[in-house]
PDB file of C-alpha atoms and ligand atoms in Angstrom:
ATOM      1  CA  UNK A  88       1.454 -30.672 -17.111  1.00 57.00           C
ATOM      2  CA  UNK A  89       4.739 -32.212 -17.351  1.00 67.00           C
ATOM      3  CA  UNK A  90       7.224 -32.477 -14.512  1.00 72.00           C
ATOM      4  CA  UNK A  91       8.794 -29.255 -15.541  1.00 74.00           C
ATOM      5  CA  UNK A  92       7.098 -27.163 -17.851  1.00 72.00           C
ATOM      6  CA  UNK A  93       9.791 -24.388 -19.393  1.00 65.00           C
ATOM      7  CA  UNK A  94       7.058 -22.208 -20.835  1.00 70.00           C
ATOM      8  CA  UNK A  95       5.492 -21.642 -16.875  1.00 72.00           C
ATOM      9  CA  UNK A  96       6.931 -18.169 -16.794  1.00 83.00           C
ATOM     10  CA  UNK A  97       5.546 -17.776 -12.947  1.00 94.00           C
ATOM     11  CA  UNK A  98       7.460 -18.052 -10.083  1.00 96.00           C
ATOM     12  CA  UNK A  99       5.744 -20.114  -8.071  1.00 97.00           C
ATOM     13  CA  UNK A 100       2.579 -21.811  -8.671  1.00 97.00           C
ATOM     14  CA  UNK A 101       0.304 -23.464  -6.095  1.00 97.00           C
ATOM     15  CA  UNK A 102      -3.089 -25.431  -6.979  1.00 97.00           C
ATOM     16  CA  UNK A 103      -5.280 -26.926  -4.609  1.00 98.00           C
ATOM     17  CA  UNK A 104      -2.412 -27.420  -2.217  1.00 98.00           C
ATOM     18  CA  UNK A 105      -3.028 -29.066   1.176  1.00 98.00           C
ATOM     19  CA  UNK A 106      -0.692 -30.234   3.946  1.00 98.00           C
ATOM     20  CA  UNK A 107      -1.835 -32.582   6.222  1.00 98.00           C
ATOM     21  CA  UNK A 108       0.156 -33.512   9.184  1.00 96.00           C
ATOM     22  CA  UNK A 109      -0.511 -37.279  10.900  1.00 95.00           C
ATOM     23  CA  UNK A 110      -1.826 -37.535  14.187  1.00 94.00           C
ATOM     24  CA  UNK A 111      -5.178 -37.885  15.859  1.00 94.00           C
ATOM     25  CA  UNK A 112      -6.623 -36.137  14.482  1.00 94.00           C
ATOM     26  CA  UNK A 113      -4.364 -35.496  11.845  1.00 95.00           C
ATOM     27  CA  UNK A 114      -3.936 -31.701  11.548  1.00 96.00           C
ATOM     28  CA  UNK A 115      -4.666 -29.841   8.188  1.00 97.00           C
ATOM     29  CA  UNK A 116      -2.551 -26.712   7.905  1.00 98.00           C
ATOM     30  CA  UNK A 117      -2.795 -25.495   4.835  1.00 98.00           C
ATOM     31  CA  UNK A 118      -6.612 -26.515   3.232  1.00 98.00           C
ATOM     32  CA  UNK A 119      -6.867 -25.953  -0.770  1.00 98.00           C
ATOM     33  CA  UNK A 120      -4.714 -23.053  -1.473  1.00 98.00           C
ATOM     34  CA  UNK A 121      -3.997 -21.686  -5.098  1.00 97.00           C
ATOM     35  CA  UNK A 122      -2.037 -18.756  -5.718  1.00 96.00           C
ATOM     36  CA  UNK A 123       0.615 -17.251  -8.145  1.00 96.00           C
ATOM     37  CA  UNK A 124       3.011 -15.358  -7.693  1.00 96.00           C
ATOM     38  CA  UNK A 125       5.564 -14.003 -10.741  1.00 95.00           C
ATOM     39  CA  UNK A 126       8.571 -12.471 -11.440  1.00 95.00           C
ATOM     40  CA  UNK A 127       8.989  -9.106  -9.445  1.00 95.00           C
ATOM     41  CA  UNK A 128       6.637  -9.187  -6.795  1.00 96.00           C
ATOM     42  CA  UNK A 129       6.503  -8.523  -3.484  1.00 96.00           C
ATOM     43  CA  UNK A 130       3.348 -10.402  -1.636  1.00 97.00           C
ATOM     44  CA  UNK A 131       3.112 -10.648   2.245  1.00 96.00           C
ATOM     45  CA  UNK A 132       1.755 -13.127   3.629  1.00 97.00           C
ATOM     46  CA  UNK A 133      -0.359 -12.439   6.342  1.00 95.00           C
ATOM     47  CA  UNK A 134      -2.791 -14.019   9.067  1.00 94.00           C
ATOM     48  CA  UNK A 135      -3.008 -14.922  12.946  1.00 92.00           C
ATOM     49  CA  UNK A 136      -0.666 -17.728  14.818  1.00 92.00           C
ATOM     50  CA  UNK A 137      -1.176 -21.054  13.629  1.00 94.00           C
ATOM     51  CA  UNK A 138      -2.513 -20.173  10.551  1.00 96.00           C
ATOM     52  CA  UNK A 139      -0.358 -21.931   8.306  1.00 97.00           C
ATOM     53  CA  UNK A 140       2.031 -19.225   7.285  1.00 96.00           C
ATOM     54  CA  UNK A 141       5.071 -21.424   7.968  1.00 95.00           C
ATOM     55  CA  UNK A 142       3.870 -24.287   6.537  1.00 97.00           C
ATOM     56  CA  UNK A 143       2.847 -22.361   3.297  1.00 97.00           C
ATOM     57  CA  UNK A 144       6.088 -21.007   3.678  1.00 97.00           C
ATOM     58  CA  UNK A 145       8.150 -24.233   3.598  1.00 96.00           C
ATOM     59  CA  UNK A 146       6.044 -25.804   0.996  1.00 97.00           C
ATOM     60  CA  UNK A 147       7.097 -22.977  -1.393  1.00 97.00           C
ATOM     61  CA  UNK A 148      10.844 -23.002  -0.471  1.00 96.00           C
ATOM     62  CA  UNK A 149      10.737 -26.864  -1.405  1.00 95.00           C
ATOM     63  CA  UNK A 150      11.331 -27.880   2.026  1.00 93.00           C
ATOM     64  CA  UNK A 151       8.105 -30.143   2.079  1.00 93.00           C
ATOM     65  CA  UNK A 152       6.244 -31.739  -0.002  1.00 94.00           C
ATOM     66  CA  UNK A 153       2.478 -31.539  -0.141  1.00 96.00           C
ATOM     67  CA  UNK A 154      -0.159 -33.940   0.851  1.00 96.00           C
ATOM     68  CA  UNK A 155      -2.044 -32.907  -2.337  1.00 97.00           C
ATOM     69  CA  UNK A 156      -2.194 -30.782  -5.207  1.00 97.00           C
ATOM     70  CA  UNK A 157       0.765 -29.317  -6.971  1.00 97.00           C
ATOM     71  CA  UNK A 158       3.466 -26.536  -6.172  1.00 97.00           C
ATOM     72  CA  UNK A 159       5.648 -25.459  -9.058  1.00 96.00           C
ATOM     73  CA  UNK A 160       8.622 -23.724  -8.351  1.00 96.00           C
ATOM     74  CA  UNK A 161      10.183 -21.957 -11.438  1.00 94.00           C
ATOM     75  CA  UNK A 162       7.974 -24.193 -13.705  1.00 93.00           C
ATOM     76  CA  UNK A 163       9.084 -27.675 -11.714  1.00 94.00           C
ATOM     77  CA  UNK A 164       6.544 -29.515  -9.983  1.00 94.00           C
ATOM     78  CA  UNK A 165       7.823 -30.036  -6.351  1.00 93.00           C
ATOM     79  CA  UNK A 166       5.703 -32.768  -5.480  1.00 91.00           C
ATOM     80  CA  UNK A 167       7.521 -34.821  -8.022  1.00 91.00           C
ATOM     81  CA  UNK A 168      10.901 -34.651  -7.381  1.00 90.00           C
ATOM     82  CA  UNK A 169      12.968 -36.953  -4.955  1.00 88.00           C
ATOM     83  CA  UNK A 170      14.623 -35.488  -2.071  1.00 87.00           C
ATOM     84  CA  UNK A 171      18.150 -35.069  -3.805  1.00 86.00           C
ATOM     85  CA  UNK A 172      16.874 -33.374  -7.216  1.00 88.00           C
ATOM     86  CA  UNK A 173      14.736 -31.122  -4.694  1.00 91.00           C
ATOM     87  CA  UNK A 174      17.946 -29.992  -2.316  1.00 89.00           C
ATOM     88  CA  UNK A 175      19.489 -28.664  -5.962  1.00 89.00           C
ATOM     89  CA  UNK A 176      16.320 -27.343  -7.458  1.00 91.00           C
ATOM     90  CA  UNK A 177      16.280 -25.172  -3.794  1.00 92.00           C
ATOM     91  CA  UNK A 178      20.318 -24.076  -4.285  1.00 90.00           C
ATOM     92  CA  UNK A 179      19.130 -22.734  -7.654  1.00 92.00           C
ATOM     93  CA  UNK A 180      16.055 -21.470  -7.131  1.00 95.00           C
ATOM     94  CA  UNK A 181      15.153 -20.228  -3.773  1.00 96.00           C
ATOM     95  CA  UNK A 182      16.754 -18.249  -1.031  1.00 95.00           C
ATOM     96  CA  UNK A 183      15.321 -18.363   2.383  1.00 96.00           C
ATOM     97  CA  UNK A 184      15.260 -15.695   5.628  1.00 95.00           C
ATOM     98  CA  UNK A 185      13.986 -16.858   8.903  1.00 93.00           C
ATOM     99  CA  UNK A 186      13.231 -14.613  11.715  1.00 90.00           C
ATOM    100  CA  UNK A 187      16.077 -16.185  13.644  1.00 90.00           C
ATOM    101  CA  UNK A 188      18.668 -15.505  11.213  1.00 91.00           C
ATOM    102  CA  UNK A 189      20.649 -18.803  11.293  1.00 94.00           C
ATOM    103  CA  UNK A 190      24.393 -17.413  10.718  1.00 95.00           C
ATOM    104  CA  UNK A 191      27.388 -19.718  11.608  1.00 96.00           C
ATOM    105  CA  UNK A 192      28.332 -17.638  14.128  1.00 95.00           C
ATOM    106  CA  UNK A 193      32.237 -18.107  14.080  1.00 95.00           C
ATOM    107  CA  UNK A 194      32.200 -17.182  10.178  1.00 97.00           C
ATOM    108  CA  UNK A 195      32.407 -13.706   8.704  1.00 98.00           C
ATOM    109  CA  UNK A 196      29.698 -11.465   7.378  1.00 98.00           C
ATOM    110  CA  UNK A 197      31.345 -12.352   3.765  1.00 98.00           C
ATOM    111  CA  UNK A 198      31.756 -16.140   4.364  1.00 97.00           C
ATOM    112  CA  UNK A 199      28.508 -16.389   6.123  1.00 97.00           C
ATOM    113  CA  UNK A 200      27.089 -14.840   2.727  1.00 97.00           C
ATOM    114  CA  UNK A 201      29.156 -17.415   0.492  1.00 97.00           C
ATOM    115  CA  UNK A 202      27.896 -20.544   2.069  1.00 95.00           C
ATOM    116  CA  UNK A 203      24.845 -19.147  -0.190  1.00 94.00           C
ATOM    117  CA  UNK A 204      26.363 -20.706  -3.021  1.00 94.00           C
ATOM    118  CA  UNK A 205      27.832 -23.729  -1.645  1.00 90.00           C
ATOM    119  CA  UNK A 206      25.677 -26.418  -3.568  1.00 86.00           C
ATOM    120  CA  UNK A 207      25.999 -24.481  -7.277  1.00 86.00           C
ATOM    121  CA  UNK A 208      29.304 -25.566  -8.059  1.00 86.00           C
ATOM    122  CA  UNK A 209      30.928 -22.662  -8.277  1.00 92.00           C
ATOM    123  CA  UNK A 210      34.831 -21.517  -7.114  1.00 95.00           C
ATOM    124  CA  UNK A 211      35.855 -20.747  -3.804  1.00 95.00           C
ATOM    125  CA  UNK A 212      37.232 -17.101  -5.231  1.00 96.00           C
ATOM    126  CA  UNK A 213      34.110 -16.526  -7.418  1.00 96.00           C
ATOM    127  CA  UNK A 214      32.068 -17.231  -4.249  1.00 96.00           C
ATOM    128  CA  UNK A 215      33.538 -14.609  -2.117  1.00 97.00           C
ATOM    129  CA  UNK A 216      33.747 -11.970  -5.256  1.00 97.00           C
ATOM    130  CA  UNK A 217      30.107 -12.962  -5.529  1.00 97.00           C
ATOM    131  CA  UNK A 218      29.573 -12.601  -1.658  1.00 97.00           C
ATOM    132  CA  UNK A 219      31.178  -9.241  -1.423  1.00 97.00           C
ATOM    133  CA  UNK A 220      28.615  -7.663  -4.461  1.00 96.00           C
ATOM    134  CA  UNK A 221      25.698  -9.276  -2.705  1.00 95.00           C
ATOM    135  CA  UNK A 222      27.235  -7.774   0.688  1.00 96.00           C
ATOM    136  CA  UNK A 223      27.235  -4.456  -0.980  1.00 95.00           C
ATOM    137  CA  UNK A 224      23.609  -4.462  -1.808  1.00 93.00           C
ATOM    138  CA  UNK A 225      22.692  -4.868   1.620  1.00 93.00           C
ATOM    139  CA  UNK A 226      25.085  -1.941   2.309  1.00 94.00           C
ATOM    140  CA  UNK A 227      27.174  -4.198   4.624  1.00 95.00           C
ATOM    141  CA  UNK A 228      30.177  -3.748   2.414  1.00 96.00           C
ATOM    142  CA  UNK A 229      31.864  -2.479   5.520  1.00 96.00           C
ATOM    143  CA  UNK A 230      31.488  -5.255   7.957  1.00 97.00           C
ATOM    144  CA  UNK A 231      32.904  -8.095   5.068  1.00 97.00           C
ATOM    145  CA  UNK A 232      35.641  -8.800   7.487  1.00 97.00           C
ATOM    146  CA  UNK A 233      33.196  -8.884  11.119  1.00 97.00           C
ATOM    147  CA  UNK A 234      32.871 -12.702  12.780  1.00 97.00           C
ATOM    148  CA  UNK A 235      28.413 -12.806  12.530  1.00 97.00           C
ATOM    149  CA  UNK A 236      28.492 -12.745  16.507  1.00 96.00           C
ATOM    150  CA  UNK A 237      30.222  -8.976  16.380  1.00 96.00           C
ATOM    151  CA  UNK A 238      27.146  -8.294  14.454  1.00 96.00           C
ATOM    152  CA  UNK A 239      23.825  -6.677  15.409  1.00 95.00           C
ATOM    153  CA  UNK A 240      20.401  -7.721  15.593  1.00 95.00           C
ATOM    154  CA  UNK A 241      19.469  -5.520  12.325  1.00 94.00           C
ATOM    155  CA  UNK A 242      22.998  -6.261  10.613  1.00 96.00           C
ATOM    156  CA  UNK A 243      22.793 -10.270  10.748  1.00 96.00           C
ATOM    157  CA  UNK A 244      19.224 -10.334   9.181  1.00 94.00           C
ATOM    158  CA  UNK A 245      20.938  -8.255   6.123  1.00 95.00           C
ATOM    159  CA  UNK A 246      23.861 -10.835   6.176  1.00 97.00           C
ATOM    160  CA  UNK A 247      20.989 -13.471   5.709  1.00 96.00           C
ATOM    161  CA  UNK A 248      19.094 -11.249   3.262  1.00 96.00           C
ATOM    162  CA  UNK A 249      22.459 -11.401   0.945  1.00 95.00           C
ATOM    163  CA  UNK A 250      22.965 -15.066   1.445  1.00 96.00           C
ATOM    164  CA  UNK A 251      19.821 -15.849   0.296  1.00 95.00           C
ATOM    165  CA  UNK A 252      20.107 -13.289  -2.982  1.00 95.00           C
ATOM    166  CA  UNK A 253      23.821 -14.206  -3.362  1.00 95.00           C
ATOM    167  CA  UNK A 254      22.887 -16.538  -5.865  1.00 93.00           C
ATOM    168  CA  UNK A 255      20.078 -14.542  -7.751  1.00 93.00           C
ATOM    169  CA  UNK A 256      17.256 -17.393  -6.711  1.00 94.00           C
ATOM    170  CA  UNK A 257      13.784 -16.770  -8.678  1.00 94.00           C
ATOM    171  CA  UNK A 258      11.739 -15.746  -5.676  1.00 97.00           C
ATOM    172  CA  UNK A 259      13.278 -15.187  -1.978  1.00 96.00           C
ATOM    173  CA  UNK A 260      10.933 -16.191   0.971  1.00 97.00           C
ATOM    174  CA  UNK A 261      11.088 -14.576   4.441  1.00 96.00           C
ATOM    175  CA  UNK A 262       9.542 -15.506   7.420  1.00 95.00           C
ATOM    176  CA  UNK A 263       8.621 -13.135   9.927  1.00 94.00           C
ATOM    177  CA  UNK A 264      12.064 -11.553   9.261  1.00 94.00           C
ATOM    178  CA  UNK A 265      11.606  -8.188  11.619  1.00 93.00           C
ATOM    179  CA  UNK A 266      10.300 -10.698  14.394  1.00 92.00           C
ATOM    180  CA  UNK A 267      13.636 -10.567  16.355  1.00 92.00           C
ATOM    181  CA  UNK A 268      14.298  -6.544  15.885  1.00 92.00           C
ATOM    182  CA  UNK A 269      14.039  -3.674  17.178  1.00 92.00           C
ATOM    183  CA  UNK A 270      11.329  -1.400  15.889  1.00 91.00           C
ATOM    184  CA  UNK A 271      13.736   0.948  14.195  1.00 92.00           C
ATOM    185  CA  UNK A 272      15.801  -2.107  12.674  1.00 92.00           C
ATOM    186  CA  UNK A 273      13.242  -3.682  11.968  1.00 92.00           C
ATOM    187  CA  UNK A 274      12.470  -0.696   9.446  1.00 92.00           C
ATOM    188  CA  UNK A 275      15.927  -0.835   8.157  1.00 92.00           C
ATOM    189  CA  UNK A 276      14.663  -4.028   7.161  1.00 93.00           C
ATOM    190  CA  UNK A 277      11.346  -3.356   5.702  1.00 93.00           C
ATOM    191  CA  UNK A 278      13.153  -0.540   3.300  1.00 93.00           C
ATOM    192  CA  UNK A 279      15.702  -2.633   2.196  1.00 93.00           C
ATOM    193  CA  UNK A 280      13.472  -5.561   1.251  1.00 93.00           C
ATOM    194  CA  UNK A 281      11.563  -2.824  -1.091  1.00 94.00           C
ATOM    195  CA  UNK A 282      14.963  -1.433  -2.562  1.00 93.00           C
ATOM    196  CA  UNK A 283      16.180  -5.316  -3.346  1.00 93.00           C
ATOM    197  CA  UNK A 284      12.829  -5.199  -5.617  1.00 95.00           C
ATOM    198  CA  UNK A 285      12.782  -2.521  -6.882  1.00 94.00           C
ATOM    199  CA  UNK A 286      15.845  -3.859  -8.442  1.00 92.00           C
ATOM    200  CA  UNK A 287      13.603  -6.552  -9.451  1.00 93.00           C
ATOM    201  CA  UNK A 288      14.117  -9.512  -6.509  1.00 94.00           C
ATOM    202  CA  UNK A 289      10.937 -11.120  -6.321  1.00 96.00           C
ATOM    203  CA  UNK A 290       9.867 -11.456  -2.528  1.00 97.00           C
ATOM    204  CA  UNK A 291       7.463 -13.717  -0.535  1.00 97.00           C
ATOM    205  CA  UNK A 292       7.393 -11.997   3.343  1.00 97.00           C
ATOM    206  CA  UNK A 293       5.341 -13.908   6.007  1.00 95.00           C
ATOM    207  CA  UNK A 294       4.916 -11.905   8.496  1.00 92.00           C
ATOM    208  CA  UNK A 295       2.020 -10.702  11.144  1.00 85.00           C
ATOM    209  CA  UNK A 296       3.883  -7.157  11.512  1.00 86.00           C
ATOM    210  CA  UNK A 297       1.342  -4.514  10.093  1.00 87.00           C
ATOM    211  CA  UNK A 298       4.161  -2.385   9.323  1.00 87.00           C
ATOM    212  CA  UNK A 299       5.613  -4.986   6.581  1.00 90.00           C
ATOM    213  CA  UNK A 300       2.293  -5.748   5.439  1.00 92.00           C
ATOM    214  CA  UNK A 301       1.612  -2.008   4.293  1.00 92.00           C
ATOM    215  CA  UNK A 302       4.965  -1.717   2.930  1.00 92.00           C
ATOM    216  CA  UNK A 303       4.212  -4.939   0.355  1.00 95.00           C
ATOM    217  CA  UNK A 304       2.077  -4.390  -3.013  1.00 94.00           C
ATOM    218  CA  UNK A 305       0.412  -7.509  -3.078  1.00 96.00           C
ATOM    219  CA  UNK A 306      -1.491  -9.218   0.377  1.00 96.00           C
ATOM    220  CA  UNK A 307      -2.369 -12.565   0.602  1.00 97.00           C
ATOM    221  CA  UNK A 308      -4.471 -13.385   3.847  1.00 96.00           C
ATOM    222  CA  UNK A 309      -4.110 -16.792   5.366  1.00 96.00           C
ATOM    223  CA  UNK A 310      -6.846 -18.122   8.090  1.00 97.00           C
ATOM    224  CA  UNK A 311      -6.745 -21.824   8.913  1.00 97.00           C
ATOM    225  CA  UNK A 312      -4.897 -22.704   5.976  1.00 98.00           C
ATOM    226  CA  UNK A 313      -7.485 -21.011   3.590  1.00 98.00           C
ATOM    227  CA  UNK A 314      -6.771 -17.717   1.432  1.00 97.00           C
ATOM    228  CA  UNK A 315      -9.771 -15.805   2.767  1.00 96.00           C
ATOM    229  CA  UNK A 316      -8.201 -12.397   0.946  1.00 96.00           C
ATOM    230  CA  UNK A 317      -5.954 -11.635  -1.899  1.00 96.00           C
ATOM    231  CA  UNK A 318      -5.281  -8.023  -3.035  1.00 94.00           C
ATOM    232  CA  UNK A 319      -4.066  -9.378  -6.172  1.00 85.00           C
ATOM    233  CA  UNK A 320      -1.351  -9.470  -9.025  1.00 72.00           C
ATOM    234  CA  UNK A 321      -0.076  -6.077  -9.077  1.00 67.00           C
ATOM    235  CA  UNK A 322      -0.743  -4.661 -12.908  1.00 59.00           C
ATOM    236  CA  UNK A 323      -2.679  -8.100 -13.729  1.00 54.00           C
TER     237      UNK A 323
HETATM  238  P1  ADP B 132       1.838 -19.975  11.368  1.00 60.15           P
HETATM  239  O1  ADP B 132       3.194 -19.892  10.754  1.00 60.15           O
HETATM  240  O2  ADP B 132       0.795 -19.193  10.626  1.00 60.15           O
HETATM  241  O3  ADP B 132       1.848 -19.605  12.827  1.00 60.15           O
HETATM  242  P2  ADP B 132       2.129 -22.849  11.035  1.00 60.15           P
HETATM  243  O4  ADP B 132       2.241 -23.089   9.584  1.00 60.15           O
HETATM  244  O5  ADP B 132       3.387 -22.878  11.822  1.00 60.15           O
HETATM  245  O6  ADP B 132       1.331 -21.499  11.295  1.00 60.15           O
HETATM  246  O7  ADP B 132       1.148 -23.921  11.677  1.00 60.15           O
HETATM  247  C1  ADP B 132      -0.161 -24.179  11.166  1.00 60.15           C
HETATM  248  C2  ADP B 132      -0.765 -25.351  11.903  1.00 60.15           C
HETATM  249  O8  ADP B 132      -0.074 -26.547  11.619  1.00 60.15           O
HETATM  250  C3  ADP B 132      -0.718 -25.194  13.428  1.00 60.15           C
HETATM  251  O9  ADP B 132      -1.906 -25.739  13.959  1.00 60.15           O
HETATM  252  C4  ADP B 132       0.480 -26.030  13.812  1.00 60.15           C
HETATM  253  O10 ADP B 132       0.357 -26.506  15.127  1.00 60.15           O
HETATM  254  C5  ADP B 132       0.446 -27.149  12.785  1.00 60.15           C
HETATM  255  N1  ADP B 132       1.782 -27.708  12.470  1.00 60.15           N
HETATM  256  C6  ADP B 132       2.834 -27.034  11.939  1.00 60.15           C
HETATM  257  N2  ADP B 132       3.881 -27.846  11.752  1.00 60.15           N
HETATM  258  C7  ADP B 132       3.494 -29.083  12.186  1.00 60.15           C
HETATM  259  C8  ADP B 132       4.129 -30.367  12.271  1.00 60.15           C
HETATM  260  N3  ADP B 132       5.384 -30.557  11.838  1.00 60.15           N
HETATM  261  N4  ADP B 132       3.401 -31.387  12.770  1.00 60.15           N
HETATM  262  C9  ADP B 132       2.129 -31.212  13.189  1.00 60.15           C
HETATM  263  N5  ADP B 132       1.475 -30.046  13.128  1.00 60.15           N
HETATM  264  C10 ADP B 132       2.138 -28.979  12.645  1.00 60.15           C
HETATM  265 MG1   MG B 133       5.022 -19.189  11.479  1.00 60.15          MG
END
């Protein structure tokens, strides 16, 4: 397959991926995995601590590259790109939600959200319109004008949930993102991650919270970097 391949109508496509960090011994965290995932899911990721979830996670996101095999992310193949084509095929492609949040905390709920479109060339005005419609959909409309520290637990992770839709990426990923909340936030959460697709967001959630789990169609089980279960392609 070509670098990028326009007819790969899939998401995100992993083959006999492994990541292997140096060291002795060098440690393999993720060991042969292959998996698709396509437009409209919503697949959690699941297994125990230290079973490569993260680094799974990162690989997909285009943060890393892998040791071997091939990730394609909207039909371009990751492994292959140099580390400034792979910062803009990220801004266009992915949005990412850690468990931590990462807001700049002196910024607004709506600026916060803009800085989600900072690398796609696009106005300071139409970022903020942009911004507040993404803001919306989170039903944080309300607290545009709120500094991210005047915000709560539950609220921040939905600022960080419309930063990383703001710019309509192909898949969003989320790690552990109810890690840091409160059960009943954290279920705020989980229901709003379903709503976003049912509007058709397609959603990668790593997570070791049963609770998400059930609430995803698709689960993918992780143990020492091997799939060792896969519910499957919903409707495949
Ligand atoms: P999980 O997210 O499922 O808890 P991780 O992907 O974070 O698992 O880690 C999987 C394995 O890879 C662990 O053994 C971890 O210690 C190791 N690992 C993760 N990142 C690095 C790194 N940068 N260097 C060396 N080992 C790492
Ligand atoms: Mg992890």
């Amino acid at each position: 397959m070509s670098v990028t391949d326009v007819t790969d109508h899939a998401v995100l496509r992993l083959s006999e991926v492994w990541k292997v960090y140096p060291g002795e011994p060098p440690v393999e965290s993720v060991r042969g995995v292959s998996l698709t995932v396509r437009p409209g899911e919503m697949l959690a990721l699941l297994g125990p601590s230290g079973s490569g979830k993260s680094t799974l996670l990162h690989l997909m996101a285009a943060l890393d590259r892998p040791t071997s095999g091939s990730v394609r992310l909207a039909g371009h193949d990751v492994g292959a790109y140099r580390d400034r084509r792979l910062a803009g095929l990220r801004a266009y492609h992915v949005g990412v939600v850690f468990q931590r949040f990462f807001l700049l905390e002196g910024l607004t709920a709506l600026e916060n959200v803009a800085t989600g479109l900072l690398y796609r060339g696009v106005s300071r005005a139409e970022r903020r319109r942009l911004a507040a419609g993404a803001l919306t959909g989170v039903g944080l409309a309300h607290r545009a004008g709120h500094r991210a520290s005047k915000l709560s637990g539950g609220e921040r992770q939905r600022v960080a949930i419309a930063r990383a839709l703001v710019g309509r990426p192909a898949v969003v990923l989320a790690d552990e993102p109810t890690g840091n909340l409160d059960s009943a936030s954290g279920a705020g959460i989980i229901a709003l991650l379903r709503e976003l697709n049912g509007h058709g967001a397609t959603l990668v959630v790593v997570t070791h919270d049963t609770k998400v789990a059930d609430a995803c169609p698709r689960r993918v089980e992780l143990r020492d970097g091997v799939v060792v279960g896969d519910s499957g392609e919903v409707g495949a």
